[in-house]
Each structure stands twice: as C-alpha cells, then as structure tokens.
JSON list of C-alpha atoms in Angstrom, two decimals:
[
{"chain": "I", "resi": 1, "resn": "UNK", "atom": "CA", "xyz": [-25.94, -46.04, 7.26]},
{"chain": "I", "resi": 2, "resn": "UNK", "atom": "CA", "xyz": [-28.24, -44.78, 10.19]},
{"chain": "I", "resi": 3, "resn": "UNK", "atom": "CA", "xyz": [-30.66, -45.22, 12.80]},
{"chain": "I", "resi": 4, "resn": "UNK", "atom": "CA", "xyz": [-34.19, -46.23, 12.06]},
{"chain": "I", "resi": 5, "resn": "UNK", "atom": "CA", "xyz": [-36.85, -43.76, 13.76]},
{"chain": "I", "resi": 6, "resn": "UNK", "atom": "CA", "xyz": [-40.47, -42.89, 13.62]},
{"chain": "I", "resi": 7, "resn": "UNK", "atom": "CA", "xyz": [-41.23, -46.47, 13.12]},
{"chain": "I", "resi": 8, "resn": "UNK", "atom": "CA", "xyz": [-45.12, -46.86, 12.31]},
{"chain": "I", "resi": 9, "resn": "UNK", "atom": "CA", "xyz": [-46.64, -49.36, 15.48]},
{"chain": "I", "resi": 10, "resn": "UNK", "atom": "CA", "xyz": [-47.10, -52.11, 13.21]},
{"chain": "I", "resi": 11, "resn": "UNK", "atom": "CA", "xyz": [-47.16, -55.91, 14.86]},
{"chain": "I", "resi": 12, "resn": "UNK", "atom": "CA", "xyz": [-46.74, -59.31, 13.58]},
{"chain": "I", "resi": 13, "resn": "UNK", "atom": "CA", "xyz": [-50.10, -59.82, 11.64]},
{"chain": "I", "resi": 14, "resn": "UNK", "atom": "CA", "xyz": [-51.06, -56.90, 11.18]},
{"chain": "I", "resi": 15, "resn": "UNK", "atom": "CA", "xyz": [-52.39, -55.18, 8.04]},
{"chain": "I", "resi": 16, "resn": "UNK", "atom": "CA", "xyz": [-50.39, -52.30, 6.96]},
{"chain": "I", "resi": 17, "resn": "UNK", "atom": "CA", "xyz": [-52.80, -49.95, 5.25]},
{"chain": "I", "resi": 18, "resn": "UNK", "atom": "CA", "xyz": [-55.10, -50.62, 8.86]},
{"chain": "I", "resi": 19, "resn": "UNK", "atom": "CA", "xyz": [-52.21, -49.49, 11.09]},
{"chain": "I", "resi": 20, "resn": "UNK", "atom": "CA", "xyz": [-50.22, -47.13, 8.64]},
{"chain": "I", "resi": 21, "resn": "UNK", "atom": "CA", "xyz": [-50.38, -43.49, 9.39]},
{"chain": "I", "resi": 22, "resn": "UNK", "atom": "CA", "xyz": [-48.88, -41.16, 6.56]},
{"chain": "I", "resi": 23, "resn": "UNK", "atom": "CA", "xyz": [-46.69, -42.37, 3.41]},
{"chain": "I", "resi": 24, "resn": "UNK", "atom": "CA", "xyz": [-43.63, -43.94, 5.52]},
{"chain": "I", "resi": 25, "resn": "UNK", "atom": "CA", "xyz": [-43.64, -46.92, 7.58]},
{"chain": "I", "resi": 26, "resn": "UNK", "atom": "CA", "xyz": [-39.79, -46.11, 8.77]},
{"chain": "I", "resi": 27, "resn": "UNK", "atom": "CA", "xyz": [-37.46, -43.38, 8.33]},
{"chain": "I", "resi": 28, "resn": "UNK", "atom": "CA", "xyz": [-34.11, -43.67, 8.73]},
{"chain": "I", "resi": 29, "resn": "UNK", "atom": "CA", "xyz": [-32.00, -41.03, 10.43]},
{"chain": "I", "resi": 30, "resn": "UNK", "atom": "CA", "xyz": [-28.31, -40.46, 9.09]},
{"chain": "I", "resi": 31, "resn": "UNK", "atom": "CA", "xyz": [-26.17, -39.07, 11.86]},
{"chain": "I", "resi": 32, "resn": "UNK", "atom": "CA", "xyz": [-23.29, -36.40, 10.80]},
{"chain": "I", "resi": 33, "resn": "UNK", "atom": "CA", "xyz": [-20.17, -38.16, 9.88]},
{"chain": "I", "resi": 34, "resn": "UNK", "atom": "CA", "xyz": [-17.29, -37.78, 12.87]},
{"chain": "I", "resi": 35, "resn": "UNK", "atom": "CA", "xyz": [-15.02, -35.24, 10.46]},
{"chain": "I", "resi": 36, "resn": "UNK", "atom": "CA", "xyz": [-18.15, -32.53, 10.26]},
{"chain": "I", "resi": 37, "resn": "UNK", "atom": "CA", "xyz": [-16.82, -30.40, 13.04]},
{"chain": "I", "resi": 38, "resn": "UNK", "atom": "CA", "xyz": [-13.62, -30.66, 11.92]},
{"chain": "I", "resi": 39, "resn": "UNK", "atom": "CA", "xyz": [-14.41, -29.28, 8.41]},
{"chain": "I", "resi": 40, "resn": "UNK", "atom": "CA", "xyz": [-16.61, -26.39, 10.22]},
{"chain": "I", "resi": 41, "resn": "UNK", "atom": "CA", "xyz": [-14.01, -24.81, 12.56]},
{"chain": "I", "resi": 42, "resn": "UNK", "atom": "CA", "xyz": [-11.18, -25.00, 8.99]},
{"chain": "I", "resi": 43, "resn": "UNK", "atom": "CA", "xyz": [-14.06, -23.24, 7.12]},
{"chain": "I", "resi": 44, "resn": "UNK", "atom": "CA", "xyz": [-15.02, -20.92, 9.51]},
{"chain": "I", "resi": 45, "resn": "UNK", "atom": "CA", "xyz": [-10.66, -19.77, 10.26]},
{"chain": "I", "resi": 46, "resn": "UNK", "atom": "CA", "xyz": [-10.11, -19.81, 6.82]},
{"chain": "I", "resi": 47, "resn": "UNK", "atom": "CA", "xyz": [-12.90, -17.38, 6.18]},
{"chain": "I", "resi": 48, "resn": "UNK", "atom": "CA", "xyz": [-11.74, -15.51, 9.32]},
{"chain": "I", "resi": 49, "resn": "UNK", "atom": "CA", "xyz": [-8.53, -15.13, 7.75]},
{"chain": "I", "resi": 50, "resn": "UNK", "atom": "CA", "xyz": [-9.99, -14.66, 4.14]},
{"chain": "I", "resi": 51, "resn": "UNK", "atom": "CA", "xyz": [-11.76, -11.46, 5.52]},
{"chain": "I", "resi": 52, "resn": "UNK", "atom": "CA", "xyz": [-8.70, -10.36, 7.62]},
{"chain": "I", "resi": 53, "resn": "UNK", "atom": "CA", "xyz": [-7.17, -10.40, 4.32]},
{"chain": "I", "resi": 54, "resn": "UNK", "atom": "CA", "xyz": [-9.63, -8.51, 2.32]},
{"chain": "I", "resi": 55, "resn": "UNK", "atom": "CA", "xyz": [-9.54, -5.85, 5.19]},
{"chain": "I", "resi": 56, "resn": "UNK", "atom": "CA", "xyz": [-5.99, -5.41, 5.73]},
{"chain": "I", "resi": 57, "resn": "UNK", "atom": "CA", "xyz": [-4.56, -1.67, 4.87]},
{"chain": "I", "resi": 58, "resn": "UNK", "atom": "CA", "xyz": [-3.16, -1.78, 1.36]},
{"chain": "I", "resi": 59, "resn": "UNK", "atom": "CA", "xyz": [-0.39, 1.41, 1.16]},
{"chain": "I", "resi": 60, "resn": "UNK", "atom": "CA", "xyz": [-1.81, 4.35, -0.63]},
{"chain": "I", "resi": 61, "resn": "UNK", "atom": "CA", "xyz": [1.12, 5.85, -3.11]},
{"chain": "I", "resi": 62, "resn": "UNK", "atom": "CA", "xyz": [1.80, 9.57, -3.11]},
{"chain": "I", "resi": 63, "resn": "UNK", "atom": "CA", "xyz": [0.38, 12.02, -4.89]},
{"chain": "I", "resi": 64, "resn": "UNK", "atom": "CA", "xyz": [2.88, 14.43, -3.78]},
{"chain": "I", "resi": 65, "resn": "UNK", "atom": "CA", "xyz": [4.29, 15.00, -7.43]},
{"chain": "I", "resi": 66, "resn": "UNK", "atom": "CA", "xyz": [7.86, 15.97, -5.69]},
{"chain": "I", "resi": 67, "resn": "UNK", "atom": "CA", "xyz": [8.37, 12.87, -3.72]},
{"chain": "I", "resi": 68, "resn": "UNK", "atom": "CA", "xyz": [6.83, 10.63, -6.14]},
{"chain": "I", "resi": 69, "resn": "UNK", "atom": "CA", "xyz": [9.98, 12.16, -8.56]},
{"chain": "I", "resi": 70, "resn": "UNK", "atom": "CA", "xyz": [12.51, 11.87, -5.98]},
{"chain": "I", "resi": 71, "resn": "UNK", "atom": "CA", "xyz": [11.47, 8.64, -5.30]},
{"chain": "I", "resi": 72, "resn": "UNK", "atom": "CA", "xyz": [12.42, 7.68, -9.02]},
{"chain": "I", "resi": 73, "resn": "UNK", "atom": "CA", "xyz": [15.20, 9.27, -9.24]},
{"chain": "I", "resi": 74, "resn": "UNK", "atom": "CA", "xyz": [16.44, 7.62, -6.02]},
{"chain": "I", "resi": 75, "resn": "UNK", "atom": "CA", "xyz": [15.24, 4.12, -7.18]},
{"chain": "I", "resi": 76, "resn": "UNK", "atom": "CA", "xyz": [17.39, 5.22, -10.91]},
{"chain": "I", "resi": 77, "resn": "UNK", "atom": "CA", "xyz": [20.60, 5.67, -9.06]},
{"chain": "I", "resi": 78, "resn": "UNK", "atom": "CA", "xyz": [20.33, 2.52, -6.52]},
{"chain": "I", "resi": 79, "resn": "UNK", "atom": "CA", "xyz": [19.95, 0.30, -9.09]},
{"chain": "I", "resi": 80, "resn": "UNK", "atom": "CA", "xyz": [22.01, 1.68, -11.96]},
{"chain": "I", "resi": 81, "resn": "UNK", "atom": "CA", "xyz": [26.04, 1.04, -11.81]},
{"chain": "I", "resi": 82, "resn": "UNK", "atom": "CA", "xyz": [26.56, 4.76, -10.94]},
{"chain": "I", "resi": 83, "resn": "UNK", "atom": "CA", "xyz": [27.85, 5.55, -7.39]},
{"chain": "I", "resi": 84, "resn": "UNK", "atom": "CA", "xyz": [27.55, 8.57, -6.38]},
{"chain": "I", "resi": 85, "resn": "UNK", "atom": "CA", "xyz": [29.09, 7.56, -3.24]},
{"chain": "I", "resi": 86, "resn": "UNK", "atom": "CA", "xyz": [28.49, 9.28, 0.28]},
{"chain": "I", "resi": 87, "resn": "UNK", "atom": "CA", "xyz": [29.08, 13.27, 1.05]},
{"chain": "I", "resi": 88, "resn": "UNK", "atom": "CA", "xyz": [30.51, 13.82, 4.32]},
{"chain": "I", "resi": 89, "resn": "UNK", "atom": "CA", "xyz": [31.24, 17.66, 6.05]},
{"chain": "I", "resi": 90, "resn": "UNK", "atom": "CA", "xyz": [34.76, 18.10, 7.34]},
{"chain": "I", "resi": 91, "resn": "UNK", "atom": "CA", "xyz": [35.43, 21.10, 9.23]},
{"chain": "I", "resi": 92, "resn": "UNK", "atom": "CA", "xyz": [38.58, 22.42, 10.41]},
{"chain": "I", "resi": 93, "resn": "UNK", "atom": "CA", "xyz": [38.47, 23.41, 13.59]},
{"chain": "I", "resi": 94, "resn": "UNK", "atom": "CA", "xyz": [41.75, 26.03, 13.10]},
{"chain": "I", "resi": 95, "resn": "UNK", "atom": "CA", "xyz": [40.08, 27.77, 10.45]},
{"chain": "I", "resi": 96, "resn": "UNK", "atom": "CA", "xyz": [36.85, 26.61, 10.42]},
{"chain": "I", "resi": 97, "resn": "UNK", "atom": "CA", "xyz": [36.67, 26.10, 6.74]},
{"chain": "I", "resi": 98, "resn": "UNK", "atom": "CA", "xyz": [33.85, 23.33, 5.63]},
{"chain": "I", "resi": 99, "resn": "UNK", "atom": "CA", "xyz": [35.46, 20.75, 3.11]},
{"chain": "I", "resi": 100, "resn": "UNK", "atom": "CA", "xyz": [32.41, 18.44, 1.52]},
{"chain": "I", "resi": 101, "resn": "UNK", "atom": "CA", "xyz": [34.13, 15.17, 0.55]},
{"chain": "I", "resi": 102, "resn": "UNK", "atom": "CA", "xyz": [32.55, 12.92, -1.75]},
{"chain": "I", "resi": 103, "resn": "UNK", "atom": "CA", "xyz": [33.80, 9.04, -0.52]},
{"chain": "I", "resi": 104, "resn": "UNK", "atom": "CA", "xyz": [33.30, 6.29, -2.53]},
{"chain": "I", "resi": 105, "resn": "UNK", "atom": "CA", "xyz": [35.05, 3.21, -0.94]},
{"chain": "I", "resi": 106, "resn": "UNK", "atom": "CA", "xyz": [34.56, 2.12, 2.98]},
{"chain": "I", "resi": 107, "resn": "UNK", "atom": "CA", "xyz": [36.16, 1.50, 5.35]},
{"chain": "I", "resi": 108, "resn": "UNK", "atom": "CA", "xyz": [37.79, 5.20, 5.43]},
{"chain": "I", "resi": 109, "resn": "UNK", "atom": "CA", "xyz": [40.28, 3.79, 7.84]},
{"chain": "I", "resi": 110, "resn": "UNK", "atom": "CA", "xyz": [39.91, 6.83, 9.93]},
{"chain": "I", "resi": 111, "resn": "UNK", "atom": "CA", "xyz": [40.41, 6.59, 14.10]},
{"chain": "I", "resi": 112, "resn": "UNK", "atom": "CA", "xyz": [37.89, 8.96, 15.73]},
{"chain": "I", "resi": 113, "resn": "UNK", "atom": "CA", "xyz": [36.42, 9.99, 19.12]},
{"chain": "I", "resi": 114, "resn": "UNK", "atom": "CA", "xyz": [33.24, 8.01, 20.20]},
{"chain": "I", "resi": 115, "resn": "UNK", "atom": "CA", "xyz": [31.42, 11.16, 21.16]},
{"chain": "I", "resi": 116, "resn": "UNK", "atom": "CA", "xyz": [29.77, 13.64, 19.23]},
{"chain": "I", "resi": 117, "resn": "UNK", "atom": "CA", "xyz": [31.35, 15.57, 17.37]},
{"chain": "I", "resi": 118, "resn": "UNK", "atom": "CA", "xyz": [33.17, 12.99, 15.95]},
{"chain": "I", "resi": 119, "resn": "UNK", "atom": "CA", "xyz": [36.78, 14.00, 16.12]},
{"chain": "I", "resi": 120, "resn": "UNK", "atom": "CA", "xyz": [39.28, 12.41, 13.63]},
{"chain": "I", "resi": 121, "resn": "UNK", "atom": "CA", "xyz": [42.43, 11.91, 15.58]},
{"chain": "I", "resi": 122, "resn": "UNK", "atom": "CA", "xyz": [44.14, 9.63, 13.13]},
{"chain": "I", "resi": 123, "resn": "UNK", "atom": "CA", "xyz": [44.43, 6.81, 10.65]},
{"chain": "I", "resi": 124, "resn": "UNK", "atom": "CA", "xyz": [44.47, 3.15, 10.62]},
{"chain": "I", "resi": 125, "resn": "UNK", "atom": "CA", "xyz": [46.92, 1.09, 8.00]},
{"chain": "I", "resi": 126, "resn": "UNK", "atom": "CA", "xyz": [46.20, 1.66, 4.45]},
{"chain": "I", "resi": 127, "resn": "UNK", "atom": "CA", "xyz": [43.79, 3.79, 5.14]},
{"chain": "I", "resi": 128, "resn": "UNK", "atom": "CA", "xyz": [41.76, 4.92, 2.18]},
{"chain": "I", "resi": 129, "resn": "UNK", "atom": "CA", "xyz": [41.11, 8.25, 3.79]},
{"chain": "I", "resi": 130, "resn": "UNK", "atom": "CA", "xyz": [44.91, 8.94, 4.00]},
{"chain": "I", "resi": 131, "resn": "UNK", "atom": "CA", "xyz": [45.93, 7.75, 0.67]},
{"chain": "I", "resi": 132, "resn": "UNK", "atom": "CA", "xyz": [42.72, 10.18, -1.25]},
{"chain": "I", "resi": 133, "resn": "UNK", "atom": "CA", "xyz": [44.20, 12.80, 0.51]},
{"chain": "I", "resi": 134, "resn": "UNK", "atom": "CA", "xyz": [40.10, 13.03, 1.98]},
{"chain": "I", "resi": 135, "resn": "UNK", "atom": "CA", "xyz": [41.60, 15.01, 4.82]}
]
C-alpha cells in the first residue's frame, strides 16, 4: 500500500512512448508504517542503556597480598560451622585490670548505662553473662 506520485502527464488517447519521459510511468510512494517511531525511541534507550552498561565501573580486586589473605580467611570462618564468637574488653574500674572475654551466645543479658563508657550496672533474668561467670 501507498500513494501514487510522479505520475507521467499522460491523457486519454495518448501514446505512451510520445508522452513518456524516463522508464516509469508511476511510482508509488510507501509511507512509514504508524509503529516506526515507536521502534526508534525502544532502539535508541535500549542502546542508551546497553552503553551505560558497558561503561559502568566494574570493582577492581586487590592486589594487596595481605588483605586479599585476610579476606579468605575471613570468608573461611563465616561460612564454616566454627564460631569464634565476639571478644569484648572488660575493665575493672577498682583495679583496672583488662579481662578479654570471648562470648559466644547473645543476648548477654547485661543492664548497662546508655552513655559511653558503657557501664554494666547489672543483669537481666537468665542472663547468659551471669551464668558464664563473663563478669
């Protein structure tokens, strides 16, 4: 389908090859279908986004020998079934002696001041810290 143009100026009676010019006596001119802009604007975002993709930064690892090791050994002990469990620094404040305390279960069940430093002032019931012996 289309619209005829360039028609040649040819009249009832009239001899073609006397009035012809050129190899065409009518050309027909197809019009875009209606869903061609459509298809440009999808094309043209996805290759927008297709680019924004190629250029996005891609994380360089480390070649810091050190962290790259402590990395793995980190990533070892998080996923096997070892639990090393969470150091915390008690100090007592009549001798000031520093007890490191390895904890393993949570909640401690410890009451404490909101403020830094964090006081202990007591326990809670069945309070894992208490029954340890933690402090």
């Amino acid at each position: 389908s289309g619209i005829v143009g360039r028609l040649q100026p040819l009249k009832y009676g009239d001899k073609i090859h006397d009035v012809q010019v050129g190899s065409a006596i009518a050309t027909i001119d197809r019009e875009l279908p209606s869903w061609t802009p459509i298809v440009s604007v999808l094309t043209a975002v996805l290759c927008g986004l297709f680019l924004l993709y190629c250029l996005q930064k891609v994380p360089v690892p480390s070649r810091n020998p050190q962290k790259v090791y402590l990395q793995q050994q980190f990533t070892e002990l998080t996923n096997s079934e070892y639990n090393p469990g969470v150091l915390l620094d008690f100090e007592d404040t009549a001798t000031g002696k520093i007890y490191n305390v390895c904890v393993n279960w949570r909640p401690l069940g410890l009451r404490h001041t909101l403020e830094a430093p964090i006081v202990v002032t007591g326990f809670t019931a069945n309070s894992y810290a208490r029954v340890s012996r933690i402090i």
